[in-house]
Amino acid sequence: MPSMKAALTSVLLGVSGLSLGCASSGVSIRPDGSPGPQPCPEKALEAMRILRLRPGDSSSVEIDANQNGYSSITVNDGPVESILQGHLGYLDPTTRLYGQIWTGGPNVVIRYYEARPPDGDPIPICAVARLGRGGLLKKPGSPPGSAVLEFSGAGVYIVDAFR
């Protein structure tokens, strides 16, 4: 099995020239306020193949790097920086995951588009945050544009498309 450094170097060479702008732009919104389907960009699929990350691979994540370890957190619509808590393929704990949060639907939706290893360059990925019972449930009474979550952590799962 190749070393982590060799795998990450291969990914970075394979996706060189990639613009890692906000991959969440242009996402359609469903009538209930949740994001619609979205394909995983080909560069992310390529990077995940090189890293041997397959749909269903999972680990744990602290949802908001700024609210790490709190028992209950408030998240807002918009960008999010999360912290990987365990290994995810070749990605080490403390890797930062960057994505987007939507709070408009019945559950909070978090999609990740980029991973940044502790001493590495950005890597395109496609992943989602979930809890064991499915979605990230909002506590009742959450104000519009934000949501109160019972836990600061969740599972993070690799996907090949956002549904």
Backbone as CSV, one residue per row, in Angstrom:
resi,resn,N_x,N_y,N_z,CA_x,CA_y,CA_z,C_x,C_y,C_z
1,MET,0.854,-1.178,0.000,0.000,0.000,0.000,0.892,1.231,0.000
2,PRO,0.594,2.194,-0.889,1.434,3.380,-0.943,1.308,4.203,0.332
3,SER,2.336,4.979,0.593,2.298,5.830,1.777,1.294,6.959,1.586
4,MET,0.903,7.553,2.692,-0.030,8.679,2.623,0.559,9.804,1.800
5,LYS,1.833,10.104,2.020,2.479,11.194,1.298,2.484,10.913,-0.202
6,ALA,2.761,9.674,-0.598,2.762,9.329,-2.020,1.361,9.449,-2.602
7,ALA,0.359,9.004,-1.860,-1.020,9.083,-2.352,-1.457,10.537,-2.501
8,LEU,-1.146,11.364,-1.502,-1.541,12.767,-1.570,-0.799,13.496,-2.690
9,THR,0.482,13.165,-2.882,1.239,13.766,-3.981,0.613,13.391,-5.308
10,SER,0.215,12.135,-5.443,-0.436,11.675,-6.658,-1.736,12.422,-6.912
11,VAL,-2.520,12.619,-5.864,-3.772,13.361,-5.995,-3.486,14.781,-6.456
12,LEU,-2.537,15.440,-5.814,-2.251,16.833,-6.132,-1.726,16.977,-7.551
13,LEU,-0.904,16.032,-8.012,-0.422,16.079,-9.385,-1.555,15.798,-10.359
14,GLY,-2.431,14.883,-9.980,-3.534,14.492,-10.859,-4.588,15.566,-11.015
15,VAL,-4.733,16.419,-10.038,-5.762,17.450,-10.122,-5.153,18.848,-10.169
16,SER,-3.884,18.934,-10.594,-3.250,20.249,-10.654,-4.013,21.146,-11.607
17,GLY,-3.997,22.409,-11.291,-4.716,23.382,-12.096,-6.179,23.476,-11.731
18,LEU,-6.602,22.734,-10.742,-8.005,22.736,-10.331,-8.338,24.009,-9.592
19,SER,-9.426,24.618,-9.954,-9.919,25.767,-9.202,-10.867,25.250,-8.144
20,LEU,-10.550,25.495,-6.877,-11.380,24.973,-5.791,-12.329,26.039,-5.255
21,GLY,-12.899,26.816,-6.152,-13.897,27.786,-5.727,-15.073,27.061,-5.109
22,CYS,-16.019,27.794,-4.626,-17.162,27.205,-3.938,-17.954,26.306,-4.873
23,ALA,-17.835,25.013,-4.689,-18.528,24.041,-5.536,-20.021,24.021,-5.261
24,SER,-20.452,24.713,-4.227,-21.866,24.693,-3.873,-22.680,25.720,-4.639
25,SER,-22.010,26.612,-5.374,-22.768,27.634,-6.096,-23.607,26.979,-7.178
26,GLY,-24.787,27.504,-7.367,-25.664,26.967,-8.393,-26.462,25.755,-7.970
27,VAL,-26.468,25.410,-6.696,-27.247,24.273,-6.210,-28.712,24.688,-6.176
28,SER,-29.570,23.842,-6.758,-31.000,24.145,-6.717,-31.539,23.879,-5.311
29,ILE,-32.539,24.646,-4.937,-33.161,24.503,-3.618,-34.563,23.915,-3.807
30,ARG,-34.860,22.868,-3.052,-36.173,22.225,-3.100,-37.210,23.119,-2.415
31,PRO,-38.510,22.856,-2.662,-39.559,23.656,-2.022,-39.480,23.680,-0.489
32,ASP,-38.950,22.603,0.132,-38.869,22.587,1.601,-37.644,23.330,2.133
33,GLY,-36.804,23.884,1.240,-35.636,24.649,1.658,-34.338,23.865,1.679
34,SER,-34.394,22.565,1.415,-33.171,21.756,1.396,-32.549,21.797,-0.001
35,PRO,-31.244,21.538,-0.101,-30.587,21.579,-1.408,-30.993,20.389,-2.274
36,GLY,-31.067,20.641,-3.571,-31.411,19.591,-4.525,-30.203,18.745,-4.894
37,PRO,-30.416,17.809,-5.812,-29.320,16.932,-6.251,-28.194,17.737,-6.893
38,GLN,-26.999,17.177,-6.788,-25.820,17.833,-7.350,-24.796,16.755,-7.671
39,PRO,-24.248,16.748,-8.886,-23.224,15.748,-9.192,-21.925,16.062,-8.455
40,CYS,-21.157,15.028,-8.215,-19.813,15.204,-7.665,-18.905,15.561,-8.838
41,PRO,-18.141,16.648,-8.748,-17.258,17.023,-9.861,-16.278,15.903,-10.211
42,GLU,-15.962,15.782,-11.485,-15.061,14.728,-11.965,-13.701,14.786,-11.269
43,LYS,-13.191,15.987,-10.993,-11.890,16.109,-10.303,-11.967,15.526,-8.889
44,ALA,-13.096,15.709,-8.213,-13.259,15.124,-6.877,-13.360,13.599,-6.974
45,LEU,-14.097,13.094,-7.962,-14.199,11.634,-8.142,-12.819,11.043,-8.413
46,GLU,-12.019,11.736,-9.225,-10.666,11.283,-9.536,-9.787,11.283,-8.279
47,ALA,-9.849,12.366,-7.511,-9.049,12.459,-6.283,-9.460,11.363,-5.297
48,MET,-10.756,11.120,-5.168,-11.221,10.092,-4.225,-10.804,8.694,-4.694
49,ARG,-10.786,8.454,-6.011,-10.308,7.155,-6.524,-8.850,6.952,-6.141
50,ILE,-8.029,7.988,-6.332,-6.602,7.887,-6.010,-6.409,7.636,-4.516
51,LEU,-7.218,8.285,-3.695,-7.114,8.126,-2.240,-7.843,6.875,-1.729
52,ARG,-8.439,6.136,-2.657,-9.209,4.924,-2.318,-10.354,5.233,-1.356
53,LEU,-10.988,6.362,-1.579,-12.185,6.730,-0.822,-13.385,6.326,-1.666
54,ARG,-14.236,5.487,-1.095,-15.392,4.981,-1.825,-16.677,5.411,-1.137
55,PRO,-17.765,5.539,-1.919,-19.045,5.879,-1.296,-19.340,4.953,-0.116
56,GLY,-19.727,5.559,0.992,-20.008,4.799,2.207,-18.861,4.805,3.204
57,ASP,-17.632,5.072,2.743,-16.523,5.189,3.695,-16.867,6.317,4.659
58,SER,-16.531,6.117,5.925,-16.962,7.105,6.913,-15.955,7.280,8.038
59,SER,-16.168,8.344,8.767,-15.384,8.665,9.962,-16.261,9.581,10.805
60,SER,-15.654,10.253,11.756,-16.407,11.218,12.569,-15.820,12.597,12.353
61,VAL,-16.666,13.605,12.598,-16.275,14.975,12.335,-16.871,15.884,13.406
62,GLU,-16.118,16.897,13.802,-16.662,18.001,14.596,-17.207,18.977,13.577
63,ILE,-18.502,19.245,13.647,-19.188,20.003,12.604,-18.627,21.401,12.420
64,ASP,-18.394,22.129,13.494,-17.932,23.512,13.387,-16.640,23.658,14.186
65,ALA,-15.561,23.954,13.483,-14.255,24.092,14.143,-14.282,25.149,15.235
66,ASN,-15.188,26.111,15.143,-15.270,27.176,16.142,-16.127,26.801,17.348
67,GLN,-16.823,25.661,17.279,-17.670,25.221,18.390,-17.312,23.786,18.783
68,ASN,-16.060,23.455,18.652,-15.561,22.109,18.902,-15.848,21.660,20.332
69,GLY,-16.540,20.514,20.472,-16.750,19.915,21.779,-17.940,20.395,22.564
70,TYR,-18.689,21.357,22.059,-19.875,21.811,22.774,-20.950,20.731,22.706
71,SER,-21.817,20.687,23.720,-22.871,19.667,23.720,-23.983,20.018,22.744
72,SER,-24.231,21.273,22.510,-25.255,21.734,21.583,-24.654,22.900,20.822
73,ILE,-24.881,22.957,19.509,-24.299,24.044,18.722,-25.358,24.679,17.830
74,THR,-25.099,25.911,17.444,-25.933,26.608,16.474,-25.124,26.766,15.201
75,VAL,-25.715,26.359,14.077,-25.063,26.513,12.778,-25.922,27.427,11.912
76,ASN,-25.277,28.090,10.975,-25.952,29.029,10.085,-25.801,28.585,8.641
77,ASP,-26.746,29.007,7.804,-26.606,28.778,6.372,-25.297,29.383,5.902
78,GLY,-24.572,28.651,5.077,-23.342,29.188,4.506,-22.173,28.255,4.682
79,PRO,-20.971,28.776,4.505,-19.767,27.948,4.563,-19.523,27.385,5.956
80,VAL,-18.853,26.235,5.989,-18.502,25.601,7.254,-17.090,25.024,7.160
81,GLU,-16.372,25.096,8.275,-15.067,24.451,8.432,-15.222,23.423,9.540
82,SER,-15.046,22.157,9.189,-15.180,21.062,10.147,-13.826,20.407,10.361
83,ILE,-13.724,19.593,11.416,-12.469,18.923,11.754,-12.703,17.417,11.774
84,LEU,-11.935,16.706,10.961,-12.007,15.252,10.937,-11.464,14.704,12.251
85,GLN,-12.208,13.808,12.895,-11.826,13.273,14.199,-11.114,11.921,14.122
86,GLY,-11.269,11.212,13.033,-10.617,9.915,12.846,-10.071,9.843,11.434
87,HIS,-9.415,8.738,11.109,-8.904,8.565,9.750,-10.072,8.371,8.784
88,LEU,-9.916,8.903,7.594,-10.849,8.688,6.499,-9.996,8.362,5.292
89,GLY,-9.806,7.065,5.043,-8.849,6.654,4.019,-7.473,7.163,4.414
90,TYR,-6.810,7.849,3.493,-5.484,8.409,3.757,-5.541,9.741,4.505
91,LEU,-6.730,10.261,4.712,-6.853,11.547,5.407,-6.739,11.343,6.913
92,ASP,-5.827,12.061,7.524,-5.561,11.934,8.956,-6.555,12.736,9.791
93,PRO,-6.696,12.359,11.070,-7.449,13.206,11.994,-6.842,14.618,11.985
94,THR,-7.633,15.581,12.242,-7.347,17.018,12.217,-7.359,17.604,10.806
95,THR,-7.591,16.760,9.785,-7.809,17.295,8.444,-9.028,18.203,8.511
96,ARG,-8.959,19.348,7.886,-10.090,20.275,7.837,-10.949,19.932,6.623
97,LEU,-12.249,19.938,6.817,-13.203,19.720,5.728,-13.976,21.016,5.525
98,TYR,-14.074,21.441,4.283,-14.759,22.685,3.955,-15.974,22.390,3.095
99,GLY,-17.073,23.029,3.445,-18.294,22.782,2.712,-19.323,23.860,2.947
100,GLN,-20.580,23.427,2.830,-21.713,24.339,2.882,-22.807,23.739,3.761
101,ILE,-23.470,24.603,4.525,-24.601,24.199,5.374,-25.878,24.827,4.829
102,TRP,-26.944,24.018,4.809,-28.286,24.494,4.506,-29.182,24.126,5.690
103,THR,-29.948,25.072,6.192,-30.818,24.827,7.350,-32.300,24.942,7.001
104,GLY,-32.629,25.180,5.737,-34.002,25.476,5.350,-34.976,24.322,5.387
105,GLY,-34.514,23.109,5.256,-35.416,21.967,5.221,-35.691,21.416,6.604
106,PRO,-36.296,20.221,6.658,-36.599,19.617,7.950,-35.344,19.205,8.736
107,ASN,-34.264,18.938,8.013,-32.974,18.593,8.620,-31.911,19.557,8.127
108,VAL,-30.849,19.672,8.879,-29.689,20.427,8.425,-28.943,19.550,7.413
109,VAL,-28.512,20.153,6.306,-27.737,19.438,5.292,-26.355,20.058,5.237
110,ILE,-25.328,19.197,5.332,-23.947,19.660,5.205,-23.282,18.837,4.113
111,ARG,-22.774,19.543,3.104,-22.033,18.911,2.011,-20.605,19.441,2.051
112,TYR,-19.646,18.502,1.945,-18.231,18.875,1.936,-17.674,18.741,0.530
113,TYR,-16.885,19.746,0.134,-16.322,19.806,-1.208,-14.795,19.775,-1.220
114,GLU,-14.174,19.939,-0.050,-12.719,20.055,-0.005,-12.182,19.551,1.325
115,ALA,-11.056,18.846,1.263,-10.325,18.417,2.460,-8.951,19.070,2.417
116,ARG,-8.495,19.518,3.596,-7.147,20.081,3.702,-6.417,19.351,4.818
117,PRO,-5.537,18.395,4.444,-4.749,17.694,5.457,-3.879,18.670,6.240
118,PRO,-3.447,18.278,7.449,-2.682,19.194,8.312,-1.499,19.870,7.631
119,ASP,-0.734,19.139,6.844,0.428,19.726,6.172,0.334,19.565,4.665
120,GLY,-0.888,19.688,4.141,-1.055,19.448,2.718,-1.867,20.510,2.023
121,ASP,-2.009,20.307,0.747,-2.780,21.209,-0.090,-4.226,20.738,-0.166
122,PRO,-5.147,21.618,-0.595,-6.552,21.245,-0.705,-6.762,20.076,-1.673
123,ILE,-7.691,19.202,-1.312,-8.048,18.043,-2.125,-9.561,18.077,-2.338
124,PRO,-10.022,18.011,-3.576,-11.466,18.002,-3.799,-12.071,16.664,-3.363
125,ILE,-13.196,16.722,-2.670,-13.907,15.520,-2.241,-15.405,15.774,-2.350
126,CYS,-16.178,14.725,-2.159,-17.634,14.829,-2.007,-17.998,13.996,-0.788
127,ALA,-18.543,14.653,0.216,-18.919,13.967,1.449,-20.081,14.721,2.092
128,VAL,-20.783,14.027,2.982,-21.904,14.631,3.710,-21.769,14.296,5.193
129,ALA,-22.377,15.136,6.020,-22.446,14.871,7.463,-23.812,14.277,7.768
130,ARG,-23.835,13.235,8.621,-25.085,12.581,9.016,-24.941,12.075,10.443
131,LEU,-26.081,11.794,11.043,-26.113,11.078,12.314,-26.633,9.670,12.045
132,GLY,-26.490,8.779,13.010,-26.894,7.390,12.842,-28.343,7.215,12.446
133,ARG,-29.208,8.104,12.883,-30.623,7.965,12.546,-30.990,8.713,11.263
134,GLY,-30.012,9.096,10.507,-30.282,9.777,9.244,-29.739,11.180,9.242
135,GLY,-30.637,12.139,9.098,-30.232,13.530,8.963,-29.805,14.159,10.267
136,LEU,-29.365,15.387,10.151,-29.004,16.194,11.311,-30.263,16.954,11.714
137,LEU,-30.930,16.480,12.741,-32.206,17.051,13.155,-32.017,18.381,13.869
138,LYS,-32.840,19.366,13.467,-32.830,20.669,14.122,-33.677,20.587,15.386
139,LYS,-33.237,21.298,16.406,-34.077,21.425,17.595,-35.246,22.347,17.262
140,PRO,-36.428,22.069,17.818,-37.581,22.947,17.569,-37.276,24.387,17.980
141,GLY,-37.838,25.322,17.219,-37.667,26.732,17.538,-36.412,27.367,16.967
142,SER,-35.677,26.632,16.108,-34.486,27.229,15.492,-34.902,28.398,14.610
143,PRO,-34.220,29.538,14.708,-34.591,30.705,13.893,-34.282,30.474,12.410
144,PRO,-34.980,31.187,11.515,-34.704,31.052,10.080,-33.238,31.343,9.759
145,GLY,-32.669,30.546,8.852,-31.280,30.750,8.454,-30.267,30.134,9.390
146,SER,-30.730,29.505,10.458,-29.825,28.827,11.386,-30.545,27.634,11.994
147,ALA,-29.794,26.835,12.716,-30.369,25.659,13.355,-29.562,25.309,14.591
148,VAL,-30.265,24.879,15.610,-29.615,24.385,16.819,-29.567,22.866,16.698
149,LEU,-28.358,22.320,16.829,-28.147,20.872,16.777,-27.829,20.364,18.172
150,GLU,-28.302,19.171,18.468,-28.097,18.590,19.800,-26.637,18.263,20.067
151,PHE,-25.892,17.899,19.016,-24.503,17.462,19.175,-23.575,18.300,18.307
152,SER,-22.312,18.415,18.716,-21.325,19.142,17.921,-20.659,18.242,16.888
153,GLY,-20.849,16.956,17.010,-20.219,16.015,16.101,-21.231,15.236,15.294
154,ALA,-20.718,14.594,14.243,-21.557,13.767,13.376,-20.653,12.778,12.655
155,GLY,-21.262,11.912,11.883,-20.507,11.072,10.971,-20.287,11.820,9.674
156,VAL,-19.191,11.548,8.999,-18.948,12.109,7.671,-18.824,10.916,6.727
157,TYR,-19.543,10.982,5.597,-19.635,9.870,4.663,-19.251,10.333,3.254
158,ILE,-18.397,9.564,2.611,-18.032,9.832,1.223,-19.221,9.477,0.337
159,VAL,-19.496,10.313,-0.662,-20.565,10.064,-1.621,-20.015,10.269,-3.038
160,ASP,-20.721,9.710,-4.034,-20.325,9.926,-5.423,-21.220,10.952,-6.110
161,ALA,-22.246,11.412,-5.397,-23.138,12.480,-5.859,-23.942,12.928,-4.644
162,PHE,-24.427,14.146,-4.705,-25.275,14.658,-3.627,-26.720,14.482,-4.076
163,ARG,-27.521,13.871,-3.230,-28.910,13.560,-3.611,-29.904,14.325,-2.815
